[in-house]
XYZ file of C-alpha atoms in Angstrom:
737
model
C 111.617 63.635 118.038
C 110.078 65.385 121.204
C 106.867 63.805 122.706
C 103.561 65.679 122.551
C 103.066 67.054 126.826
C 99.424 66.428 128.051
C 98.036 67.434 131.185
C 97.424 65.560 134.321
C 93.734 65.856 134.016
C 93.922 64.491 130.642
C 95.817 61.529 131.957
C 93.228 60.604 134.509
C 90.672 61.056 132.320
C 92.174 58.444 129.789
C 92.276 56.044 132.457
C 88.573 56.352 133.638
C 87.207 56.140 129.907
C 86.828 52.344 130.636
C 84.915 52.222 133.288
C 82.652 55.358 132.370
C 81.578 53.084 129.243
C 80.967 50.201 131.219
C 78.570 52.672 132.862
C 76.586 53.772 130.215
C 76.587 50.845 128.531
C 74.653 49.347 131.906
C 72.514 52.180 132.302
C 71.598 52.677 128.636
C 70.223 48.224 128.915
C 68.660 49.518 132.493
C 67.258 52.576 131.270
C 65.387 50.295 128.173
C 63.502 48.448 130.174
C 61.852 51.004 131.925
C 61.663 54.227 129.845
C 58.353 53.227 128.239
C 56.633 53.172 131.859
C 58.264 56.240 132.693
C 57.390 58.217 129.733
C 53.557 56.986 129.897
C 53.891 58.220 133.915
C 55.410 61.718 132.702
C 52.747 61.753 129.850
C 50.142 61.540 132.074
C 51.583 63.577 134.891
C 52.135 66.016 132.253
C 48.745 65.985 130.786
C 47.051 66.199 134.463
C 49.305 69.661 135.895
C 48.873 70.739 132.329
C 45.111 69.842 131.020
C 43.270 68.737 133.421
C 43.580 71.430 135.859
C 43.770 74.419 133.806
C 40.726 72.543 132.174
C 38.564 72.223 135.552
C 39.733 75.948 136.793
C 38.713 77.170 133.841
C 35.279 75.004 133.324
C 34.787 76.517 137.524
C 35.458 80.264 136.583
C 33.049 79.877 133.395
C 30.154 78.649 135.558
C 30.876 81.788 138.077
C 30.562 84.000 135.635
C 27.738 82.572 134.081
C 26.113 82.106 137.212
C 26.892 85.985 137.584
C 25.739 87.095 134.559
C 22.402 85.572 134.143
C 21.784 87.306 137.880
C 22.678 90.577 136.267
C 20.651 90.418 133.348
C 17.105 89.450 135.927
C 17.845 92.696 137.641
C 19.301 91.147 141.151
C 19.778 93.608 143.179
C 22.362 91.391 145.326
C 24.743 90.827 142.830
C 26.742 93.534 142.465
C 28.663 95.630 139.633
C 31.749 95.129 141.727
C 31.048 91.653 142.089
C 30.690 90.527 138.558
C 33.686 93.195 137.972
C 36.224 90.505 140.307
C 34.805 87.687 138.721
C 35.404 88.612 135.100
C 38.354 89.398 136.110
C 39.401 85.716 138.079
C 38.027 84.632 134.370
C 40.530 86.163 132.832
C 43.109 84.768 135.207
C 42.090 81.291 134.624
C 42.148 82.209 130.434
C 45.709 83.181 130.432
C 46.598 80.150 131.728
C 44.585 77.627 129.905
C 46.212 80.030 126.614
C 49.116 79.620 128.410
C 48.745 75.800 127.978
C 47.415 75.591 124.973
C 50.646 76.823 123.691
C 52.821 74.196 125.603
C 54.949 72.251 123.872
C 55.059 69.438 126.713
C 51.265 69.390 126.011
C 51.663 68.312 122.791
C 53.321 65.444 123.119
C 51.460 64.381 126.332
C 47.958 64.389 124.860
C 46.474 63.295 121.643
C 45.763 65.528 118.473
C 42.412 65.337 118.959
C 42.654 67.105 122.396
C 45.300 69.988 121.205
C 43.007 70.743 118.188
C 39.831 70.801 121.222
C 42.268 73.144 122.860
C 42.487 75.689 120.646
C 38.998 75.261 119.782
C 38.102 76.282 123.648
C 41.111 79.296 123.294
C 38.707 80.528 120.080
C 35.677 80.965 121.889
C 37.525 82.342 124.982
C 38.125 85.212 122.707
C 34.506 85.867 121.961
C 34.137 86.454 125.663
C 34.954 89.863 125.686
C 31.646 90.871 122.951
C 29.491 88.502 126.071
C 30.035 90.456 128.541
C 29.042 94.098 126.565
C 26.118 92.768 125.482
C 25.296 91.396 129.468
C 26.815 94.749 130.705
C 24.522 96.890 127.969
C 21.390 94.228 128.243
C 21.523 93.473 124.466
C 21.243 89.764 125.008
C 18.558 88.125 126.990
C 19.339 85.494 129.676
C 18.414 81.987 127.836
C 21.534 83.463 124.829
C 23.280 84.250 127.775
C 23.093 80.636 129.008
C 23.539 79.563 125.486
C 26.599 81.069 125.244
C 28.522 79.848 128.049
C 27.209 76.666 127.918
C 29.039 76.007 123.826
C 32.362 77.123 125.893
C 32.189 75.372 129.118
C 30.413 72.095 126.235
C 33.812 72.396 124.467
C 35.661 72.695 127.395
C 34.010 69.707 128.563
C 34.905 67.491 125.475
C 39.256 67.497 126.381
C 38.601 65.401 129.187
C 37.453 62.353 126.760
C 40.763 63.204 124.967
C 43.150 61.022 126.962
C 46.834 60.549 125.697
C 46.072 56.108 123.995
C 48.568 54.497 126.200
C 47.490 55.523 129.729
C 44.178 54.157 129.533
C 44.638 52.177 132.518
C 46.441 55.336 134.428
C 44.115 57.649 133.713
C 40.816 55.125 134.319
C 39.587 57.142 137.639
C 40.229 60.576 135.711
C 37.337 59.835 133.595
C 34.959 59.154 137.100
C 36.062 63.213 137.303
C 35.747 63.619 134.424
C 30.940 61.953 135.218
C 31.278 63.295 138.255
C 32.616 67.351 137.003
C 29.797 67.327 134.463
C 27.204 66.171 136.481
C 28.385 69.461 138.744
C 28.434 71.832 135.124
C 24.411 70.278 135.083
C 23.485 71.586 138.749
C 25.402 74.887 138.237
C 23.352 75.442 135.096
C 20.500 74.648 136.730
C 21.809 77.615 139.673
C 22.160 79.607 137.411
C 18.412 79.104 135.066
C 16.923 79.585 138.671
C 19.068 82.437 139.956
C 18.245 84.948 136.818
C 14.158 83.563 136.609
C 14.209 85.201 140.349
C 15.877 88.149 139.388
C 13.492 88.558 137.036
C 10.646 87.676 139.153
C 9.588 84.744 136.435
C 10.319 81.493 135.289
C 9.657 81.617 131.223
C 8.181 78.916 129.456
C 11.714 78.110 128.113
C 13.664 78.606 131.017
C 10.904 76.007 132.774
C 11.816 73.061 129.760
C 15.523 74.098 130.696
C 15.069 73.487 134.257
C 13.248 70.192 133.716
C 16.154 68.940 131.352
C 18.681 70.160 133.307
C 17.360 69.042 136.829
C 16.814 65.394 135.263
C 20.357 65.694 133.200
C 22.402 66.377 136.496
C 19.999 63.711 139.432
C 20.797 60.909 136.018
C 24.585 61.744 136.110
C 25.764 61.905 139.831
C 23.970 58.240 139.669
C 25.968 56.816 136.879
C 29.103 58.729 138.488
C 28.644 57.121 142.219
C 28.479 54.236 140.575
C 32.085 54.382 139.409
C 33.342 55.894 142.287
C 35.698 54.015 144.902
C 33.793 52.860 147.888
C 34.845 55.432 150.080
C 33.631 57.945 147.698
C 30.554 55.865 147.356
C 30.272 56.409 151.234
C 30.309 59.767 151.016
C 28.424 60.526 148.338
C 25.510 58.791 150.019
C 26.354 60.966 153.238
C 25.432 63.977 150.815
C 22.450 62.965 148.933
C 20.728 61.886 151.972
C 22.255 64.995 154.223
C 19.590 67.754 155.211
C 20.747 70.576 152.366
C 20.067 68.001 149.289
C 17.181 66.894 151.041
C 16.250 70.876 151.520
C 17.521 71.286 147.532
C 15.501 68.143 146.557
C 12.252 70.136 147.457
C 13.177 73.444 146.058
C 13.711 71.750 142.734
C 10.772 69.727 142.850
C 8.765 72.588 143.940
C 9.513 74.532 140.717
C 9.296 71.704 138.942
C 5.464 72.316 139.952
C 4.531 75.509 140.550
C 7.456 77.386 138.078
C 5.404 77.434 135.352
C 2.116 79.631 136.542
C 3.911 82.412 135.068
C 3.649 84.325 138.397
C 7.076 84.982 140.572
C 8.899 81.408 140.981
C 7.769 80.258 144.370
C 11.279 79.875 146.008
C 13.109 82.222 147.704
C 15.782 84.058 145.927
C 18.359 83.445 149.398
C 17.094 80.415 150.368
C 17.503 78.832 146.730
C 21.388 80.248 147.027
C 22.281 79.164 150.309
C 21.265 75.739 149.517
C 22.185 75.978 146.086
C 26.175 76.684 147.437
C 26.222 74.726 150.275
C 25.045 71.225 147.210
C 27.222 72.881 145.138
C 30.262 72.942 148.163
C 30.206 69.650 148.819
C 30.011 67.541 146.198
C 33.053 69.532 145.122
C 34.844 68.564 147.874
C 34.075 65.069 147.477
C 35.665 66.056 143.717
C 38.243 67.681 145.029
C 39.668 64.199 147.127
C 39.296 62.192 144.464
C 41.721 63.887 142.661
C 44.203 64.614 145.890
C 43.568 60.922 145.764
C 44.647 60.450 141.967
C 47.188 62.478 142.557
C 48.402 60.555 145.622
C 48.097 57.572 143.803
C 50.302 58.588 139.997
C 52.496 60.187 142.514
C 52.548 56.760 143.991
C 52.874 55.030 140.859
C 55.931 57.530 139.634
C 57.733 55.932 143.019
C 57.193 52.117 141.715
C 58.678 53.402 138.573
C 61.493 54.405 139.702
C 62.322 51.563 142.410
C 62.183 49.581 139.473
C 64.643 51.602 137.417
C 66.526 51.229 140.057
C 66.539 47.684 140.445
C 66.682 47.241 136.870
C 70.483 49.177 136.890
C 71.081 49.211 140.450
C 73.473 46.006 141.146
C 75.674 46.836 138.265
C 75.546 50.600 138.776
C 76.279 50.115 142.249
C 79.633 48.727 141.474
C 80.687 50.724 138.348
C 79.366 53.658 140.584
C 81.661 53.363 143.993
C 84.547 52.731 141.368
C 83.974 55.933 139.721
C 83.674 57.965 142.786
C 86.862 56.887 144.124
C 88.276 57.117 140.841
C 86.714 60.803 140.429
C 88.325 61.657 144.206
C 91.164 60.200 143.622
C 91.634 62.260 140.616
C 90.436 65.556 141.484
C 92.953 65.497 144.712
C 95.226 64.803 142.125
C 94.515 67.342 139.743
C 93.550 70.105 142.395
C 96.562 69.946 144.370
C 99.329 69.793 140.985
C 97.330 73.232 139.324
C 97.634 74.307 142.824
C 101.560 73.807 142.952
C 102.031 75.032 139.290
C 99.173 77.964 140.210
C 101.125 78.825 143.219
C 104.383 78.980 141.129
C 103.158 81.075 138.335
C 101.731 83.491 140.441
C 105.030 83.912 142.361
C 106.869 84.467 139.114
C 104.091 86.857 137.319
C 102.680 88.433 140.312
C 104.643 88.553 143.545
C 108.260 88.148 141.805
C 107.860 91.307 139.514
C 106.196 93.051 143.013
C 108.829 92.306 145.158
C 111.205 93.549 142.905
C 109.379 97.192 142.524
C 109.158 96.800 145.934
C 112.835 96.779 146.497
C 113.640 99.412 144.085
C 111.223 101.579 145.692
C 112.721 101.070 148.913
C 109.636 99.949 150.466
C 109.442 96.797 153.457
C 109.231 93.099 151.437
C 107.451 90.261 153.087
C 106.610 87.093 152.531
C 102.486 86.912 152.735
C 102.023 83.837 150.676
C 99.460 81.777 152.531
C 100.681 77.993 153.992
C 99.714 75.365 152.023
C 98.580 71.942 152.931
C 99.040 69.239 150.792
C 98.071 65.219 151.440
C 99.739 64.266 148.150
C 103.848 63.646 149.770
C 105.131 63.864 146.360
C 103.283 67.197 145.750
C 104.117 68.295 149.430
C 107.986 67.804 148.802
C 107.249 70.197 145.737
C 106.003 72.423 147.473
C 108.250 72.968 150.752
C 111.208 72.931 147.922
C 109.388 75.858 146.064
C 108.530 77.490 149.053
C 112.387 77.680 150.164
C 112.980 79.655 147.112
C 110.639 81.655 147.675
C 111.926 82.604 151.300
C 115.031 83.077 149.870
C 114.173 85.768 147.120
C 111.601 87.400 149.643
C 115.173 87.536 151.624
C 117.376 88.517 148.923
C 113.987 91.716 148.147
C 114.045 92.359 151.626
C 117.585 92.705 152.018
C 118.199 94.901 148.292
C 115.372 96.742 149.964
C 116.908 97.700 153.076
C 120.175 98.289 150.978
C 117.465 100.652 148.682
C 116.298 102.511 152.062
C 119.701 103.007 153.462
C 121.227 104.582 150.253
C 117.930 107.082 149.789
C 119.208 108.006 153.538
C 122.685 108.294 151.930
C 121.780 110.324 149.426
C 120.173 112.888 151.228
C 122.469 113.516 153.802
C 124.673 114.590 151.673
C 122.548 116.756 149.736
C 121.174 118.243 152.242
C 125.629 118.339 153.054
C 126.016 120.195 149.800
C 122.969 121.927 149.792
C 124.329 123.721 153.332
C 127.907 123.992 151.598
C 126.144 125.534 148.739
C 124.668 128.115 151.150
C 127.634 128.483 153.106
C 129.383 129.219 149.571
C 126.855 131.539 148.234
C 126.778 133.548 151.229
C 131.143 134.421 150.911
C 129.904 135.043 146.856
C 127.884 137.977 148.247
C 129.884 138.837 150.950
C 132.880 139.544 147.917
C 130.596 140.851 146.126
C 129.618 143.647 147.476
C 133.161 144.749 148.497
C 134.151 144.427 144.919
C 134.469 147.254 142.879
C 136.045 145.392 139.400
C 134.029 145.389 136.735
C 136.303 141.836 135.868
C 136.368 140.629 138.740
C 132.397 140.713 140.014
C 131.747 139.257 136.379
C 134.075 135.973 137.736
C 132.525 136.152 141.244
C 128.969 136.592 138.967
C 129.580 133.198 136.933
C 130.726 131.640 140.641
C 127.697 132.127 141.829
C 125.815 130.747 138.515
C 128.295 127.729 139.156
C 127.247 127.663 142.400
C 123.782 128.281 141.685
C 123.401 125.080 139.496
C 124.831 122.998 141.310
C 122.480 123.841 144.338
C 119.850 122.820 141.813
C 121.465 119.265 141.002
C 122.136 119.172 145.046
C 117.778 119.411 145.273
C 117.088 116.893 142.357
C 118.848 114.266 144.925
C 116.832 115.224 148.003
C 113.433 115.210 145.241
C 114.653 112.136 143.788
C 114.776 110.783 147.964
C 111.325 111.797 148.322
C 112.163 114.404 149.857
C 110.756 118.556 149.586
C 113.596 120.400 148.057
C 114.133 122.739 151.267
C 113.494 126.105 149.830
C 110.608 127.972 150.512
C 108.036 131.464 149.914
C 105.745 132.980 151.957
C 103.471 134.782 149.485
C 103.079 134.260 145.433
C 105.353 134.910 143.264
C 104.113 136.049 138.795
C 104.655 133.509 136.673
C 107.264 135.847 135.084
C 109.606 135.918 137.725
C 109.466 132.007 138.190
C 110.336 131.588 134.297
C 113.591 134.071 134.700
C 114.189 132.127 138.290
C 114.080 128.834 136.344
C 116.611 129.987 133.243
C 119.132 131.336 135.977
C 119.242 127.606 137.195
C 120.566 126.308 134.163
C 124.567 127.069 132.176
C 123.300 128.549 128.887
C 120.592 130.987 130.234
C 122.005 133.588 127.837
C 120.446 131.464 124.766
C 116.790 131.046 127.307
C 114.391 133.560 125.825
C 111.563 134.477 127.887
C 108.505 135.834 126.873
C 106.015 138.513 128.590
C 103.007 136.478 130.869
C 99.858 137.534 132.482
C 100.536 138.831 135.824
C 99.360 136.055 138.029
C 101.377 134.658 140.445
C 101.813 130.796 141.527
C 101.086 130.201 145.504
C 104.075 130.255 147.742
C 104.271 127.045 148.758
C 105.112 125.599 145.217
C 107.463 128.305 143.745
C 110.518 126.539 144.263
C 109.012 123.093 142.752
C 107.604 124.867 139.916
C 111.081 126.457 139.266
C 113.071 123.290 140.303
C 110.737 121.707 137.093
C 110.987 124.553 134.493
C 114.702 124.437 135.042
C 115.041 120.680 134.462
C 113.200 121.018 131.429
C 114.912 124.653 130.106
C 118.468 122.422 130.791
C 117.231 119.920 128.635
C 115.799 121.811 126.257
C 119.533 122.943 126.073
C 121.446 120.794 126.273
C 120.038 118.716 123.045
C 119.800 121.552 120.669
C 122.611 123.667 118.405
C 124.359 126.002 120.366
C 123.485 128.977 117.638
C 119.570 128.204 118.283
C 117.170 129.542 120.632
C 115.524 127.931 123.604
C 112.422 130.205 123.974
C 109.605 130.261 127.175
C 105.955 131.588 126.967
C 102.945 130.862 128.918
C 98.741 132.007 128.633
C 96.048 130.880 130.729
C 94.435 128.222 130.025
C 90.462 126.315 130.975
C 92.052 124.742 133.766
C 95.219 126.779 134.882
C 98.219 127.906 133.311
C 100.432 126.715 130.625
C 103.916 127.081 130.204
C 105.410 126.095 126.566
C 109.380 125.491 126.387
C 110.257 125.237 123.057
C 113.870 124.168 121.566
C 114.908 123.786 117.480
C 117.498 120.350 117.899
C 117.051 117.418 116.256
C 114.005 116.217 117.699
C 112.795 112.582 119.677
C 111.381 109.731 117.624
C 108.064 109.644 118.162
C 108.210 106.235 120.062
C 110.833 108.119 122.291
C 108.192 110.976 122.738
C 105.365 108.612 123.871
C 108.009 106.534 125.749
C 108.804 109.454 127.654
C 105.077 110.801 128.180
C 104.047 107.783 129.433
C 106.818 108.101 132.111
C 105.661 111.157 133.069
C 102.035 109.880 133.696
C 102.914 107.836 136.014
C 103.846 107.658 139.541
C 107.886 108.242 139.642
C 110.113 105.776 140.510
C 114.088 106.019 140.772
C 115.158 103.896 138.280
C 119.361 103.806 138.383
C 118.990 101.950 135.145
C 118.160 105.081 132.875
C 120.807 107.092 134.729
C 120.636 109.577 131.573
C 117.247 110.758 132.289
C 117.415 111.478 135.928
C 115.737 114.346 135.104
C 112.397 113.411 133.850
C 112.487 112.068 137.186
C 112.893 114.691 138.985
C 110.663 116.879 136.707
C 107.702 113.132 137.434
C 108.093 113.630 141.306
C 107.445 117.327 141.135
C 104.507 116.908 138.666
C 103.429 114.612 141.004
C 103.514 116.585 144.049
C 101.488 119.572 142.966
C 99.059 117.649 139.819
C 101.059 119.085 136.798
C 100.177 117.657 133.877
C 103.811 118.129 131.562
C 103.448 116.760 128.120
C 106.568 116.921 125.755
C 105.403 116.753 121.792
C 107.263 117.687 118.769
C 107.744 121.250 117.553
C 107.079 122.621 114.021
C 110.617 123.812 114.261
C 111.906 120.072 114.594
C 112.457 119.961 118.159
C 110.311 119.468 121.325
C 107.874 121.681 122.809
C 107.538 120.803 126.410
C 104.095 121.825 127.472
C 103.700 122.456 131.295
C 99.806 123.255 132.911
C 99.754 124.915 136.402
C 96.440 123.682 138.159
C 94.286 127.027 138.836
C 95.011 125.880 142.689
C 98.007 127.341 142.170
C 97.744 130.177 141.083
C 96.818 133.880 142.277
C 96.169 136.978 141.007
C 99.915 139.350 141.106
C 97.256 142.154 143.192
C 99.230 144.899 145.351
C 98.462 142.839 148.356
C 99.686 139.792 147.380
C 103.333 140.610 146.459
C 104.407 143.221 148.778
C 107.392 144.545 148.146
C 110.678 143.299 151.093
C 112.181 139.979 152.072
C 110.680 136.395 151.363
C 111.315 133.415 152.765
C 115.545 132.990 153.231
C 115.493 130.417 150.847
C 113.855 131.911 148.264
C 115.062 131.309 144.800
C 116.248 134.181 143.495
C 115.323 136.054 139.843
C 116.975 134.719 137.025
C 119.407 136.432 134.718
C 116.793 138.668 133.269
C 119.018 139.443 129.718
C 120.558 136.857 127.235
C 123.902 138.052 125.002
C 122.599 137.926 121.743
C 120.976 139.971 118.577
C 117.812 140.257 120.524
C 118.404 141.544 123.843
C 120.628 144.092 122.273
C 118.168 145.745 120.588
C 115.607 145.732 123.776
C 118.180 146.301 126.421
C 116.852 145.849 130.303
C 116.680 149.232 132.452
C 118.831 148.036 134.990
C 119.867 152.321 135.190
C 121.025 155.525 133.463
C 122.435 155.121 131.014
C 126.281 156.956 130.379
C 126.335 160.535 128.682
C 126.580 160.428 124.868
C 130.579 160.370 123.989
C 131.515 158.766 127.373
C 132.039 155.268 125.178
C 134.758 153.632 127.573
C 132.924 153.809 130.498
C 129.430 151.607 132.103
C 126.354 152.432 132.150
C 125.692 153.783 135.869
C 123.400 150.924 138.324
C 120.027 151.535 140.574
C 120.184 148.279 143.257
C 117.665 146.712 142.714
C 116.069 148.002 139.338
C 115.743 144.740 137.514
C 114.961 142.897 140.729
C 111.281 141.283 140.826
C 109.327 143.018 143.569
C 109.012 139.578 145.906
C 113.071 139.734 145.650
C 113.432 143.595 146.049
C 114.378 144.809 149.986
C 113.357 147.578 151.565
C 115.713 150.237 152.314
C 114.514 151.401 155.491
C 114.272 147.748 156.107
C 118.080 147.618 155.433
C 119.275 150.461 157.972
C 117.970 148.765 160.441
C 119.332 145.214 160.144
C 122.919 147.030 160.310
C 125.536 145.070 159.314
C 123.043 141.771 158.723
C 124.765 140.866 155.025
C 121.414 139.735 152.593
C 120.951 136.629 151.358
C 122.639 135.064 148.558
C 119.826 134.718 146.654
C 119.407 138.332 146.324
C 123.007 139.231 145.756
C 122.544 136.584 142.850
C 120.198 139.035 141.347
C 121.791 141.803 141.505
C 124.589 140.661 140.220
C 122.329 139.651 137.347
C 121.316 142.550 136.740
C 124.750 144.254 136.709
C 126.537 141.730 134.346
C 124.071 143.088 131.979
C 124.794 146.126 132.480
C 128.216 145.867 131.519
C 128.033 143.744 128.719
C 125.440 146.438 127.378
C 127.491 148.913 128.070
C 130.412 146.791 126.287
C 128.558 146.002 123.304
C 126.849 149.739 122.944
C 128.887 152.470 124.953
C 126.825 155.711 124.151
C 123.060 153.752 123.463
C 120.547 154.045 126.814
C 118.537 151.472 128.115
C 114.730 151.099 127.112
C 112.210 152.847 128.677
C 109.961 149.402 128.800
C 112.015 147.627 131.280
C 111.293 144.423 129.707
C 113.579 142.870 127.372
C 112.425 140.146 124.578
C 113.046 136.809 127.644
C 110.762 138.965 129.616
């Protein structure tokens, strides 16, 4: 029985389980010893950051807004609307932070249920703040009521400071001193708001006077009580504040208001002096409170460090020994795993990606190089494996480079042979041209035409080799050629051209630079249709404009192609062409793919309603031209131009509509051939001017023109033999176009 394979990572993890387990047990014991202190510390820090701080900031913001609201009700000119709105915006921001803390789940675990409910109460009261502001803006509330509403919010917020976590009383002892100082400052702030409103209104009402008296007594008592619990350095600073010049002046103003403020007249205190003095004293006391809070935070941080030190000492000794072992094992194991995976990944990448790429480069004749980076392994056994694989990889790369060079040389040989064949065939076509000009016997001319047609097909196959090698075929046109003439020229380059029916097409043309390639592409598809359809059936070539160009359709009535094969062929026609020697039976598709890729022509095969195959060729708009008189003048084209195809087919349809090749013989002259007119059935691009011919002297015509001429002549002979007394059609067209 074969044992199940495991990765090297699994093996190493198994080796590390024992020390890791010991580490966990030791750490659990150490954590249990100090867990309670750590949790208590975390709760205290959370309570301070998410309860105390937001509450303190909220109280300060409400105090400032209370003073400014009361001053606004008293028509204090020094309190502008912009200042009040700015303070309200600040209060809103602070209240939003407080609401977020009240919804925070960490706060629930860091404080008591009573504190949590008290925070919810404050949030509910804050919801009434907008209504209170509206009353203040509309003067629908007096100063006393305004003070009462704000005081209620602040009092409820101050209650939160009394609710500390039960286990944290030692940690928050100093926080209680801060609470007492904050409450004393709150009474001082109430006094400031009360007096500010009275000064703005110009009088101190009896109710306000009584509140003023209670507030003064309350804040003086609270400050003295809180000062007794302050640390020594904080007590010293507090004494410096209360014995200072500003605080003495503040006491004088308070005493003056208590003595003379109830007379019903304007309070005997200047509003500016009151504001300046009060702000100075409040700022000094606020600074003292802020420093106390910073001191408490520092002590909490110091205590946190102590807890961490105890935790480290409790589990440090055992943890250190195990940690060292774990680090060493982890580093060695990680290196072993990494280098093993790198070797495996390198081999996999080469076999799955690089090796197919080398094969592809070699098959296409491109340069093959060894671009794999050099590896540096620290484990000797893995380094030996990589060295052996590197040597094998280099051998494969060398073999691929040799194969690529062989492919390149083979391609050059094919091009050389094809060019030689092209030259010989061109000479042969020229010789046939000369012979056709000097032979008058119809039978011999027909034989010469057959030889000419065979030579034309041979030239197409030679061009196919050149195209497969990635080079241009060699034939070019300087001017556009009509689509119907392109289709006829393609028909002339296939073997059984008499079975091809070229239907009339719109008066459009193809630019000369693409004529040769389009002719060759259509000829390959027509040849394929003829080869795979019965000899008694026709292959139909039609064409029509499309939104993105012009479409040729080549339809046969053969046995068709299986759907999966059609998908494979269409996929091959869409991909960049690569010569595949393993599929020599379909080299024609490789030629079509190369030509289509060169001019961005879309070729698609699909099933025909007649059971055969329909080839659709989309010529892009940039290859098309209008067949205007200026675009297609007469006269010879480039010497390498493709000839016009044989325009007729030896079928009953052709006989019913013969092409106009010359004047019909007289009635009753059954044995004679119809008389012929030179160039009567040639495409305008391929006709020669008689005047130009005279000037050319003895210069022989090109083989393409002679072959086109022989096409017309042979059809004339065939029609003459089939129907000796029938005149040609007047429209000069046949069913083949």
